[in-house]
Amino acid sequence: MMGYTSKHLQLRKQKKSLCLLVAIFALTPAQRLFAQLGATSLNGPGIGFSVDYLPASRYIRPEDSVKTHSTSSQVRYNFGAIFSLSSRVDTITGKVRNWSLAASGSYTKFTNKDYEHNIFPEELLGTQLALQHYRNINRRWSLVALVSAGIYTDLVKVDEKDLFVNGGVLFVKQVNRRFSYGIGAMLTNSFGTPMVLPAFMVRWQTDNKYRIDINFPEKISVVTTLNKYTDLGLAFRMRGAAYDVENQQNNKRMMGQTEMSIGLENTWHLNRHIDFVASGGATLLNEVSFQEKNLSHMFDKDHPHRLATNYFFSGGLRWNFKPARH
């Protein structure tokens, strides 16, 4: 009995740690604002559109990990835009201050077949508007502050419970030209009651022929320039979001969705402003989990409902307001 209790407590601690990591991943500013478009993500002021296609995958039951004959496919339409509101450089100190406005949206259509009970929704909508401020503190440290509000819903019933509000501050240290990291805190109402969670990011880049870009928690990629018009890359990407849903039992309104994928990404620079991006590869992880939208039940999450590993295709356009150098 003592052995069982010890093992049970250990599993519970591991589950809490995993949930906290998922919460950090979902609420990190870079993930929420700029990773919505996948391979078509924006690196500065501009507008991007993309479409993702995930073909039918077999449903894996959470209780015994059996791959069933039920299937789900997804088509996702993404939009993102970043606008620079003001930018100021102190001519004496060289310190930079700027304000920007970011908008993002994602609509996902599910096609679910041969399910005994509703698990995956028929559609999901996520939209967000965010105001961000950036300023240098000194030669090494910078501050990023943001506040955002968005609707994340299954569109069955849209009300105030579908409104997600986030805000936070991230202190970023530029260790050298290639490496930077940030630590801070985010305020969110994702679990109903406003709460504070830690947030962090890591960025490391090289500028060799094969450019390595580690941008946690968004991606890890290796990119090479084939010619002045074309870039080819291999990228591992992570994507997460939380939605308020209606058709779940036991008041489990909070649905968390997590995806991990790896694939080739080809970028064609049509001119100095417009890029066309096509990507394809494997979806390594595609799962949803449900829990009560209540702070006291933050760690009481059910076993995830998974879809089997499958392939994906994505394509999109990116319009950079500032001309790129080729």
Coordinates of C-alpha atoms in Angstrom, one line a residue:
M1 CA 0.0 0.0 0.0
M2 CA 2.9 2.3 0.9
G3 CA 4.5 1.6 -2.5
Y4 CA 1.3 2.4 -4.4
T5 CA 0.8 5.7 -2.5
S6 CA 4.4 6.7 -3.2
K7 CA 4.1 5.9 -6.9
H8 CA 0.7 7.7 -7.1
L9 CA 2.2 10.9 -5.6
Q10 CA 5.2 10.7 -7.9
L11 CA 2.9 10.4 -11.0
R12 CA 0.8 13.3 -9.7
K13 CA 3.9 15.5 -9.3
Q14 CA 5.0 14.7 -12.8
K15 CA 1.6 15.5 -14.1
K16 CA 1.6 18.9 -12.4
S17 CA 5.1 19.6 -13.8
L18 CA 3.9 18.7 -17.3
C19 CA 0.8 20.9 -17.0
L20 CA 2.9 23.8 -15.9
L21 CA 5.3 23.4 -18.9
V22 CA 2.2 23.3 -21.2
A23 CA 0.9 26.5 -19.6
I24 CA 4.2 28.3 -20.0
F25 CA 4.4 27.1 -23.6
A26 CA 0.9 28.3 -24.4
L27 CA 1.3 31.7 -22.8
T28 CA 4.8 32.8 -23.9
P29 CA 4.4 36.0 -25.9
A30 CA 6.3 34.9 -29.0
Q31 CA 4.2 31.8 -29.2
R32 CA 0.9 33.6 -28.9
L33 CA 1.5 36.4 -31.2
F34 CA 3.9 35.5 -33.9
A35 CA 3.8 31.7 -34.4
Q36 CA 0.3 31.5 -35.6
L37 CA 1.3 31.2 -39.3
G38 CA 3.8 28.4 -39.0
A39 CA 6.3 28.6 -41.9
T40 CA 4.7 31.9 -42.9
S41 CA 5.4 33.6 -39.5
L42 CA 6.2 37.3 -39.5
N43 CA 9.5 38.6 -38.3
G44 CA 8.5 42.2 -38.4
P45 CA 5.8 44.6 -39.7
G46 CA 3.8 42.9 -42.4
I47 CA 0.8 40.7 -43.3
G48 CA 0.6 36.9 -43.8
F49 CA -1.9 34.3 -44.9
S50 CA -1.6 30.6 -44.9
V51 CA -3.6 27.4 -45.3
D52 CA -2.7 24.1 -43.5
Y53 CA -4.1 20.7 -44.5
L54 CA -3.9 17.7 -42.2
P55 CA -5.5 14.6 -43.8
A56 CA -7.7 12.1 -42.0
S57 CA -5.9 10.5 -39.0
R58 CA -7.1 7.6 -36.9
Y59 CA -8.3 8.4 -33.4
I60 CA -6.2 6.9 -30.5
R61 CA -8.3 6.2 -27.3
P62 CA -6.7 7.7 -24.2
E63 CA -7.7 4.9 -21.8
D64 CA -5.8 2.1 -23.6
S65 CA -3.9 3.8 -26.5
V66 CA -5.8 1.7 -29.1
K67 CA -5.9 3.1 -32.6
T68 CA -9.6 3.0 -33.6
H69 CA -11.4 3.3 -36.9
S70 CA -12.6 6.8 -36.1
T71 CA -10.9 9.5 -38.1
S72 CA -10.5 13.3 -38.1
S73 CA -9.0 15.6 -40.7
Q74 CA -8.4 19.4 -40.5
V75 CA -8.2 22.4 -42.8
R76 CA -6.8 25.5 -41.0
Y77 CA -6.9 29.1 -42.4
N78 CA -4.4 31.5 -40.7
F79 CA -4.0 35.2 -40.7
G80 CA -1.5 37.5 -39.0
A81 CA -0.5 41.1 -39.2
I82 CA 2.0 43.4 -37.3
F83 CA 1.8 47.1 -37.6
S84 CA 4.4 49.5 -36.3
L85 CA 2.7 52.4 -34.4
S86 CA 5.8 54.3 -33.4
S87 CA 9.6 53.9 -33.3
R88 CA 12.1 56.2 -31.6
V89 CA 15.9 56.0 -31.4
D90 CA 17.7 58.2 -28.9
T91 CA 20.6 59.7 -30.9
I92 CA 22.7 60.1 -27.8
T93 CA 22.3 56.7 -26.0
G94 CA 21.2 54.7 -29.0
K95 CA 18.3 53.2 -27.0
V96 CA 15.3 52.1 -29.0
R97 CA 11.6 52.4 -28.1
N98 CA 8.8 51.2 -30.2
W99 CA 5.1 50.3 -30.0
S100 CA 3.4 47.8 -32.3
L101 CA 0.0 46.3 -32.8
A102 CA -0.4 42.6 -33.7
A103 CA -3.5 40.9 -35.0
S104 CA -3.9 37.1 -35.6
G105 CA -6.6 34.7 -36.5
S106 CA -7.0 31.0 -37.1
Y107 CA -10.1 29.1 -38.3
T108 CA -10.0 25.3 -38.2
K109 CA -12.6 23.0 -39.9
F110 CA -12.7 19.4 -38.6
T111 CA -14.2 16.5 -40.5
N112 CA -14.9 13.8 -38.0
K113 CA -16.1 10.3 -39.0
D114 CA -17.3 7.1 -37.2
Y115 CA -17.2 8.5 -33.6
E116 CA -19.6 7.1 -31.0
H117 CA -19.4 10.4 -29.0
N118 CA -18.3 13.9 -29.8
I119 CA -14.7 14.5 -29.0
F120 CA -13.2 16.8 -31.5
P121 CA -15.3 19.9 -32.3
E122 CA -16.6 20.6 -35.8
E123 CA -14.8 24.0 -36.0
L124 CA -12.5 26.2 -33.9
L125 CA -11.9 30.0 -34.1
G126 CA -9.1 31.8 -32.5
T127 CA -8.6 35.6 -32.9
Q128 CA -6.4 38.0 -31.0
L129 CA -5.4 41.6 -30.9
A130 CA -2.3 42.6 -29.0
L131 CA -0.4 45.8 -28.1
Q132 CA 3.3 45.4 -27.6
H133 CA 6.0 47.8 -26.3
Y134 CA 9.7 47.3 -26.6
R135 CA 12.5 49.3 -25.1
N136 CA 16.2 49.0 -24.4
I137 CA 17.2 49.2 -20.7
N138 CA 20.9 49.1 -21.3
R139 CA 23.4 47.6 -23.7
R140 CA 22.5 44.0 -22.8
W141 CA 18.9 44.1 -21.4
S142 CA 15.6 45.0 -23.1
L143 CA 12.0 45.0 -21.9
V144 CA 9.0 43.6 -23.8
A145 CA 5.6 44.4 -22.4
L146 CA 2.3 43.4 -24.0
V147 CA -1.5 43.2 -23.4
S148 CA -3.8 41.1 -25.6
A149 CA -7.4 40.1 -25.8
G150 CA -8.9 37.3 -28.0
I151 CA -11.8 35.0 -28.7
Y152 CA -11.1 31.3 -28.6
T153 CA -14.2 29.3 -29.3
D154 CA -15.8 26.3 -30.9
L155 CA -18.5 28.7 -32.3
V156 CA -21.4 26.7 -30.8
K157 CA -22.0 29.6 -28.4
V158 CA -19.9 32.7 -28.3
D159 CA -20.1 34.7 -25.0
E160 CA -17.8 36.3 -22.4
K161 CA -16.4 32.8 -21.4
D162 CA -14.7 32.7 -24.8
L163 CA -12.8 35.9 -24.1
F164 CA -9.1 35.3 -23.1
V165 CA -7.1 38.2 -21.8
N166 CA -3.4 38.1 -21.4
G167 CA -0.7 40.6 -20.3
G168 CA 2.9 40.4 -19.2
V169 CA 6.4 41.6 -19.1
L170 CA 9.5 39.8 -20.5
F171 CA 13.1 40.9 -19.7
V172 CA 15.4 39.9 -22.6
K173 CA 19.2 39.7 -22.4
Q174 CA 21.2 39.9 -25.6
V175 CA 24.2 37.8 -24.6
N176 CA 25.9 38.3 -27.9
R177 CA 25.0 38.9 -31.5
R178 CA 23.6 35.4 -31.9
F179 CA 22.1 34.4 -28.5
S180 CA 19.4 36.0 -26.4
Y181 CA 17.0 34.8 -23.7
G182 CA 14.1 36.2 -21.8
I183 CA 12.4 35.7 -18.5
G184 CA 9.3 37.3 -17.1
A185 CA 5.6 36.7 -16.0
M186 CA 2.3 36.6 -17.8
L187 CA -1.2 37.4 -16.3
T188 CA -4.0 35.4 -17.8
N189 CA -7.6 34.5 -17.3
S190 CA -7.4 31.2 -19.1
F191 CA -8.7 29.3 -16.0
G192 CA -11.4 31.9 -15.3
T193 CA -9.7 33.5 -12.3
P194 CA -6.8 35.8 -13.3
M195 CA -3.5 34.2 -12.4
V196 CA 0.2 34.9 -12.9
L197 CA 2.4 32.3 -14.7
P198 CA 6.1 32.4 -15.6
A199 CA 7.1 33.0 -19.2
F200 CA 10.4 32.6 -21.0
M201 CA 12.0 32.4 -24.4
V202 CA 15.4 31.4 -25.9
R203 CA 16.7 32.6 -29.2
W204 CA 19.9 31.5 -30.9
Q205 CA 20.9 32.0 -34.6
T206 CA 23.9 31.5 -36.8
D207 CA 24.6 33.3 -40.0
N208 CA 26.6 30.6 -41.9
K209 CA 25.6 29.0 -45.1
Y210 CA 23.4 26.7 -43.1
R211 CA 21.6 29.0 -40.7
I212 CA 20.4 27.4 -37.4
D213 CA 17.5 29.1 -35.7
I214 CA 16.4 28.0 -32.2
N215 CA 13.4 30.1 -31.1
F216 CA 11.8 28.4 -28.1
P217 CA 8.9 27.7 -27.8
E218 CA 8.1 28.2 -31.5
K219 CA 10.6 26.3 -33.6
I220 CA 14.1 24.8 -34.3
S221 CA 15.1 25.1 -37.9
V222 CA 18.1 24.8 -40.3
V223 CA 17.9 27.0 -43.4
T224 CA 20.1 27.4 -46.4
T225 CA 20.0 29.9 -49.3
L226 CA 19.8 28.1 -52.7
N227 CA 20.0 31.4 -54.6
K228 CA 19.0 35.0 -54.1
Y229 CA 15.3 34.0 -54.8
T230 CA 15.0 30.8 -52.8
D231 CA 15.5 29.5 -49.2
L232 CA 15.1 25.8 -48.2
G233 CA 14.8 24.8 -44.6
L234 CA 14.0 21.9 -42.3
A235 CA 12.0 22.9 -39.2
F236 CA 10.6 21.3 -36.1
R237 CA 7.6 23.4 -34.9
M238 CA 5.4 23.5 -31.9
R239 CA 1.9 25.0 -31.7
G240 CA -0.5 25.3 -28.8
A241 CA -3.8 27.0 -28.0
A242 CA -6.6 26.9 -25.4
Y243 CA -10.3 27.2 -26.3
D244 CA -13.6 27.4 -24.5
V245 CA -15.9 24.7 -25.8
E246 CA -19.5 23.8 -25.1
N247 CA -20.1 20.1 -25.9
Q248 CA -18.1 18.4 -23.2
Q249 CA -19.4 16.5 -20.1
N250 CA -18.7 17.3 -16.4
N251 CA -18.3 21.1 -17.1
K252 CA -14.9 20.5 -18.8
R253 CA -15.0 23.6 -21.0
M254 CA -11.3 24.2 -21.4
M255 CA -9.9 22.4 -24.4
G256 CA -6.1 22.5 -24.9
Q257 CA -4.8 21.7 -28.4
T258 CA -1.1 20.8 -29.0
E259 CA 0.7 20.0 -32.3
M260 CA 4.3 19.2 -33.0
S261 CA 5.5 18.8 -36.6
I262 CA 8.7 18.4 -38.7
G263 CA 9.0 19.2 -42.3
L264 CA 10.7 20.9 -45.2
E265 CA 9.9 24.6 -45.8
N266 CA 10.7 26.3 -49.2
T267 CA 10.5 30.1 -49.4
W268 CA 10.4 31.9 -52.8
H269 CA 11.2 35.7 -52.6
L270 CA 8.9 37.0 -55.4
N271 CA 10.2 40.5 -54.8
R272 CA 11.7 42.5 -52.0
H273 CA 8.4 42.6 -50.1
I274 CA 6.5 39.4 -51.0
D275 CA 7.4 35.8 -50.1
F276 CA 5.6 32.6 -51.1
V277 CA 6.1 29.7 -48.6
A278 CA 5.3 26.1 -49.1
S279 CA 5.9 23.3 -46.6
G280 CA 5.1 19.7 -46.0
G281 CA 6.2 16.9 -43.6
A282 CA 4.9 14.8 -40.7
T283 CA 2.7 15.7 -37.8
L284 CA 4.4 14.0 -34.9
L285 CA 1.9 14.9 -32.2
N286 CA -1.7 16.1 -32.6
E287 CA -3.8 16.0 -29.4
V288 CA -6.5 17.7 -27.4
S289 CA -7.3 17.5 -23.7
F290 CA -10.2 18.7 -21.6
Q291 CA -10.4 20.2 -18.1
E292 CA -12.6 22.4 -16.0
K293 CA -12.1 26.1 -16.5
N294 CA -11.4 26.6 -12.8
L295 CA -8.2 27.6 -11.1
S296 CA -8.6 24.9 -8.4
H297 CA -8.7 22.3 -11.2
M298 CA -5.7 23.6 -13.1
F299 CA -3.8 20.3 -12.8
D300 CA -6.8 18.0 -13.1
K301 CA -6.5 17.3 -16.8
D302 CA -7.8 14.1 -18.5
H303 CA -5.6 11.9 -20.5
P304 CA -5.2 13.5 -24.0
H305 CA -7.2 12.4 -27.0
R306 CA -4.7 11.8 -29.8
L307 CA -4.7 11.5 -33.6
A308 CA -2.2 9.1 -35.2
T309 CA 1.0 10.4 -36.8
N310 CA 0.3 11.7 -40.3
Y311 CA 1.6 14.1 -43.0
F312 CA 0.6 17.7 -43.6
F313 CA 0.8 20.4 -46.3
S314 CA 0.9 24.1 -45.9
G315 CA 1.2 27.1 -48.2
G316 CA 1.0 30.9 -47.8
L317 CA 2.0 34.4 -48.7
R318 CA 3.9 36.9 -46.6
W319 CA 4.0 40.6 -47.3
N320 CA 6.9 42.3 -45.5
F321 CA 6.3 46.1 -45.2
K322 CA 10.1 46.7 -45.0
P323 CA 12.0 45.5 -48.1
A324 CA 14.2 42.5 -47.6
R325 CA 17.8 42.4 -48.6
H326 CA 18.7 39.8 -51.3

